[in-house]
PDB file of C-alpha atoms in Angstrom:
ATOM      1  CA  SER A  60     -28.072  15.983 -23.352  1.00  0.00           C
ATOM      2  CA  THR A  61     -28.325  19.415 -25.019  1.00  0.00           C
ATOM      3  CA  GLN A  62     -28.561  17.766 -28.479  1.00  0.00           C
ATOM      4  CA  GLY A  63     -30.784  14.921 -27.316  1.00  0.00           C
ATOM      5  CA  ASP A  64     -28.146  12.248 -28.082  1.00  0.00           C
ATOM      6  CA  TRP A  65     -29.109  10.079 -25.158  1.00  0.00           C
ATOM      7  CA  ALA A  66     -27.807   6.878 -26.792  1.00  0.00           C
ATOM      8  CA  GLY A  67     -24.382   8.494 -27.358  1.00  0.00           C
ATOM      9  CA  TRP A  68     -24.272   9.866 -23.841  1.00  0.00           C
ATOM     10  CA  PHE A  69     -25.303   6.517 -22.361  1.00  0.00           C
ATOM     11  CA  SER A  70     -22.658   4.709 -24.454  1.00  0.00           C
ATOM     12  CA  PHE A  71     -19.983   7.147 -23.265  1.00  0.00           C
ATOM     13  CA  PHE A  72     -21.119   6.733 -19.662  1.00  0.00           C
ATOM     14  CA  LEU A  73     -20.866   2.920 -19.900  1.00  0.00           C
ATOM     15  CA  GLU A  74     -17.396   3.147 -21.461  1.00  0.00           C
ATOM     16  CA  VAL A  75     -16.216   5.276 -18.546  1.00  0.00           C
ATOM     17  CA  ILE A  76     -17.663   2.792 -16.041  1.00  0.00           C
ATOM     18  CA  GLU A  77     -15.979  -0.099 -17.863  1.00  0.00           C
ATOM     19  CA  GLU A  78     -12.632   1.698 -17.883  1.00  0.00           C
ATOM     20  CA  GLN A  79     -12.857   2.478 -14.164  1.00  0.00           C
ATOM     21  CA  ALA A  80     -13.797  -1.138 -13.378  1.00  0.00           C
ATOM     22  CA  ARG A  81     -10.789  -2.427 -15.353  1.00  0.00           C
ATOM     23  CA  ASP A  82      -8.505   0.014 -13.549  1.00  0.00           C
ATOM     24  CA  ALA A  83      -9.871  -0.984 -10.125  1.00  0.00           C
ATOM     25  CA  THR A  84      -9.455  -4.668 -10.971  1.00  0.00           C
ATOM     26  CA  TYR A  85      -5.878  -4.077 -12.114  1.00  0.00           C
ATOM     27  CA  ARG A  86      -4.992  -2.173  -8.929  1.00  0.00           C
ATOM     28  CA  ALA A  87      -6.666  -4.755  -6.669  1.00  0.00           C
ATOM     29  CA  ARG A  88      -4.804  -7.598  -8.381  1.00  0.00           C
ATOM     30  CA  ARG A  89      -1.531  -5.697  -8.147  1.00  0.00           C
ATOM     31  CA  LEU A  90      -2.072  -4.980  -4.438  1.00  0.00           C
ATOM     32  CA  SER A  91      -2.931  -8.622  -3.751  1.00  0.00           C
ATOM     33  CA  GLU A  92       0.177  -9.846  -5.569  1.00  0.00           C
ATOM     34  CA  LEU A  93       2.348  -7.280  -3.787  1.00  0.00           C
ATOM     35  CA  ARG A  94       0.979  -8.298  -0.383  1.00  0.00           C
ATOM     36  CA  ALA A  95       1.691 -11.973  -1.123  1.00  0.00           C
ATOM     37  CA  LYS A  96       5.217 -11.104  -2.310  1.00  0.00           C
ATOM     38  CA  MET A  97       5.961  -9.042   0.802  1.00  0.00           C
ATOM     39  CA  ARG A  98       4.561 -11.686   3.165  1.00  0.00           C
ATOM     40  CA  THR A  99       6.712 -14.334   1.463  1.00  0.00           C
ATOM     41  CA  GLN A 100       9.716 -12.025   1.675  1.00  0.00           C
ATOM     42  CA  VAL A 101       9.420 -11.688   5.476  1.00  0.00           C
ATOM     43  CA  ALA A 102       8.385 -15.296   6.197  1.00  0.00           C
ATOM     44  CA  THR A 103      11.757 -16.886   6.806  1.00  0.00           C
ATOM     45  CA  ALA A 104      12.584 -19.412   9.497  1.00  0.00           C
ATOM     46  CA  ARG A 105      14.449 -16.820  11.564  1.00  0.00           C
ATOM     47  CA  ALA A 106      12.087 -13.882  10.953  1.00  0.00           C
ATOM     48  CA  SER A 107       9.820 -12.409  13.573  1.00  0.00           C
ATOM     49  CA  ALA A 108       6.239 -13.673  13.405  1.00  0.00           C
ATOM     50  CA  MET A 109       5.232 -10.035  13.777  1.00  0.00           C
ATOM     51  CA  LEU A 110       6.545  -8.957  10.384  1.00  0.00           C
ATOM     52  CA  PRO A 111       3.581 -10.369   8.409  1.00  0.00           C
ATOM     53  CA  LEU A 112       1.255  -8.451  10.747  1.00  0.00           C
ATOM     54  CA  LEU A 113       3.085  -5.225   9.915  1.00  0.00           C
ATOM     55  CA  VAL A 114       2.978  -6.040   6.204  1.00  0.00           C
ATOM     56  CA  ASP A 115      -0.798  -6.515   6.437  1.00  0.00           C
ATOM     57  CA  GLN A 116      -1.101  -3.159   8.238  1.00  0.00           C
ATOM     58  CA  LEU A 117       0.709  -1.437   5.363  1.00  0.00           C
ATOM     59  CA  PHE A 118      -2.181  -2.403   3.103  1.00  0.00           C
ATOM     60  CA  VAL A 119      -4.589  -0.664   5.482  1.00  0.00           C
ATOM     61  CA  VAL A 120      -2.439   2.471   5.792  1.00  0.00           C
ATOM     62  CA  PRO A 121       0.828   2.579   3.782  1.00  0.00           C
ATOM     63  CA  ALA A 122       2.507   4.865   6.330  1.00  0.00           C
ATOM     64  CA  ILE A 123       3.407   3.820   9.851  1.00  0.00           C
ATOM     65  CA  THR A 124       5.107   5.172  12.961  1.00  0.00           C
ATOM     66  CA  ILE A 125       6.645   3.299  15.863  1.00  0.00           C
ATOM     67  CA  THR A 126       3.609   4.216  17.974  1.00  0.00           C
ATOM     68  CA  MET A 127       1.263   2.725  15.372  1.00  0.00           C
ATOM     69  CA  ALA A 128       3.405  -0.424  15.131  1.00  0.00           C
ATOM     70  CA  THR A 129       3.368  -0.700  18.934  1.00  0.00           C
ATOM     71  CA  ASP A 130      -0.445  -0.659  18.867  1.00  0.00           C
ATOM     72  CA  VAL A 131      -0.699  -3.155  15.987  1.00  0.00           C
ATOM     73  CA  LEU A 132       1.768  -5.611  17.493  1.00  0.00           C
ATOM     74  CA  GLY A 133       1.071  -5.096  21.187  1.00  0.00           C
ATOM     75  CA  VAL A 134       4.784  -4.811  21.980  1.00  0.00           C
ATOM     76  CA  THR A 135       7.152  -2.212  23.397  1.00  0.00           C
ATOM     77  CA  SER A 136       8.304   0.757  21.356  1.00  0.00           C
ATOM     78  CA  ARG A 137      11.757  -0.775  21.146  1.00  0.00           C
ATOM     79  CA  ALA A 138      10.429  -4.063  19.724  1.00  0.00           C
ATOM     80  CA  ALA A 139       8.160  -2.205  17.294  1.00  0.00           C
ATOM     81  CA  GLY A 140      11.097  -0.086  16.100  1.00  0.00           C
ATOM     82  CA  GLN A 141      13.245  -3.168  15.594  1.00  0.00           C
ATOM     83  CA  ASN A 142      10.543  -4.797  13.479  1.00  0.00           C
ATOM     84  CA  LEU A 143      10.103  -1.639  11.404  1.00  0.00           C
ATOM     85  CA  ASN A 144      13.876  -1.510  10.888  1.00  0.00           C
ATOM     86  CA  ARG A 145      13.733  -5.103   9.602  1.00  0.00           C
ATOM     87  CA  LEU A 146      11.152  -4.019   7.032  1.00  0.00           C
ATOM     88  CA  VAL A 147      13.415  -1.120   6.040  1.00  0.00           C
ATOM     89  CA  ALA A 148      16.324  -3.563   5.621  1.00  0.00           C
ATOM     90  CA  ALA A 149      14.086  -5.799   3.483  1.00  0.00           C
ATOM     91  CA  GLY A 150      13.247  -2.846   1.228  1.00  0.00           C
ATOM     92  CA  ILE A 151       9.550  -2.892   2.148  1.00  0.00           C
ATOM     93  CA  LEU A 152       9.593   0.376   4.092  1.00  0.00           C
ATOM     94  CA  ARG A 153      11.471   3.607   3.590  1.00  0.00           C
ATOM     95  CA  GLU A 154      12.025   5.991   6.478  1.00  0.00           C
ATOM     96  CA  ILE A 155      11.128   9.583   5.698  1.00  0.00           C
ATOM     97  CA  PRO A 156      14.230  11.690   6.385  1.00  0.00           C
ATOM     98  CA  GLY A 157      13.848  14.359   9.024  1.00  0.00           C
ATOM     99  CA  SER A 158      10.718  12.850  10.526  1.00  0.00           C
ATOM    100  CA  GLY A 159      12.449  12.976  13.891  1.00  0.00           C
ATOM    101  CA  ARG A 160      13.684  10.597  16.544  1.00  0.00           C
ATOM    102  CA  THR A 161      10.490  10.587  18.600  1.00  0.00           C
ATOM    103  CA  ARG A 162       8.033  10.381  15.693  1.00  0.00           C
ATOM    104  CA  ARG A 163       9.826   8.473  12.939  1.00  0.00           C
ATOM    105  CA  LEU A 164       7.661   7.940   9.858  1.00  0.00           C
ATOM    106  CA  PHE A 165       7.980   4.994   7.506  1.00  0.00           C
ATOM    107  CA  ILE A 166       6.347   4.678   4.070  1.00  0.00           C
ATOM    108  CA  ALA A 167       5.620   1.604   1.949  1.00  0.00           C
ATOM    109  CA  THR A 168       6.334   3.185  -1.438  1.00  0.00           C
ATOM    110  CA  GLU A 169       5.497   0.064  -3.456  1.00  0.00           C
ATOM    111  CA  VAL A 170       2.044  -0.017  -1.864  1.00  0.00           C
ATOM    112  CA  LEU A 171       1.526   3.667  -2.689  1.00  0.00           C
ATOM    113  CA  ASP A 172       2.671   3.065  -6.273  1.00  0.00           C
ATOM    114  CA  ALA A 173       0.195   0.181  -6.634  1.00  0.00           C
ATOM    115  CA  ILE A 174      -2.655   2.264  -5.198  1.00  0.00           C
ATOM    116  CA  GLU A 175      -1.853   5.171  -7.487  1.00  0.00           C
ATOM    117  CA  GLY A 176      -1.425   2.933 -10.542  1.00  0.00           C
ATOM    118  CA  ARG A 177       2.239   3.821 -11.061  1.00  0.00           C
ATOM    119  CA  PRO A 178       4.897   1.319 -12.073  1.00  0.00           C
ATOM    120  CA  SER A 179       6.914   0.044  -9.102  1.00  0.00           C
ATOM    121  CA  GLY A 180       9.752   2.368  -8.193  1.00  0.00           C
ATOM    122  CA  ALA A 181       8.337   5.239 -10.262  1.00  0.00           C
ATOM    123  CA  ARG A 182       8.885   7.742  -7.441  1.00  0.00           C
TER     124      ARG A 182
END
């Protein structure tokens, strides 16, 4: 703007918008594919019907506690913890070490990687 190159500035501005739109589209597609993969992974004949609900919640907030899972599922703390442990066993969640017995924290690292645009497992 200081040199009066409005056409150049406008072109640059549009390139930045295009790049951001492509990045957002890529991340949205990656998140959608990851959600479908995780839901398929937990949808077995013997799996709890609550696991897909927890998977969906991880795409709202990719960190969860037993208290949060209790609220989402409408079950006891024990049942919520068991379902979270199933997601840990499936590799969908990772428990944060040292988060404590009463306030255990679980993270969906693949979801975080997709949000942040990192390759899966880049942590």
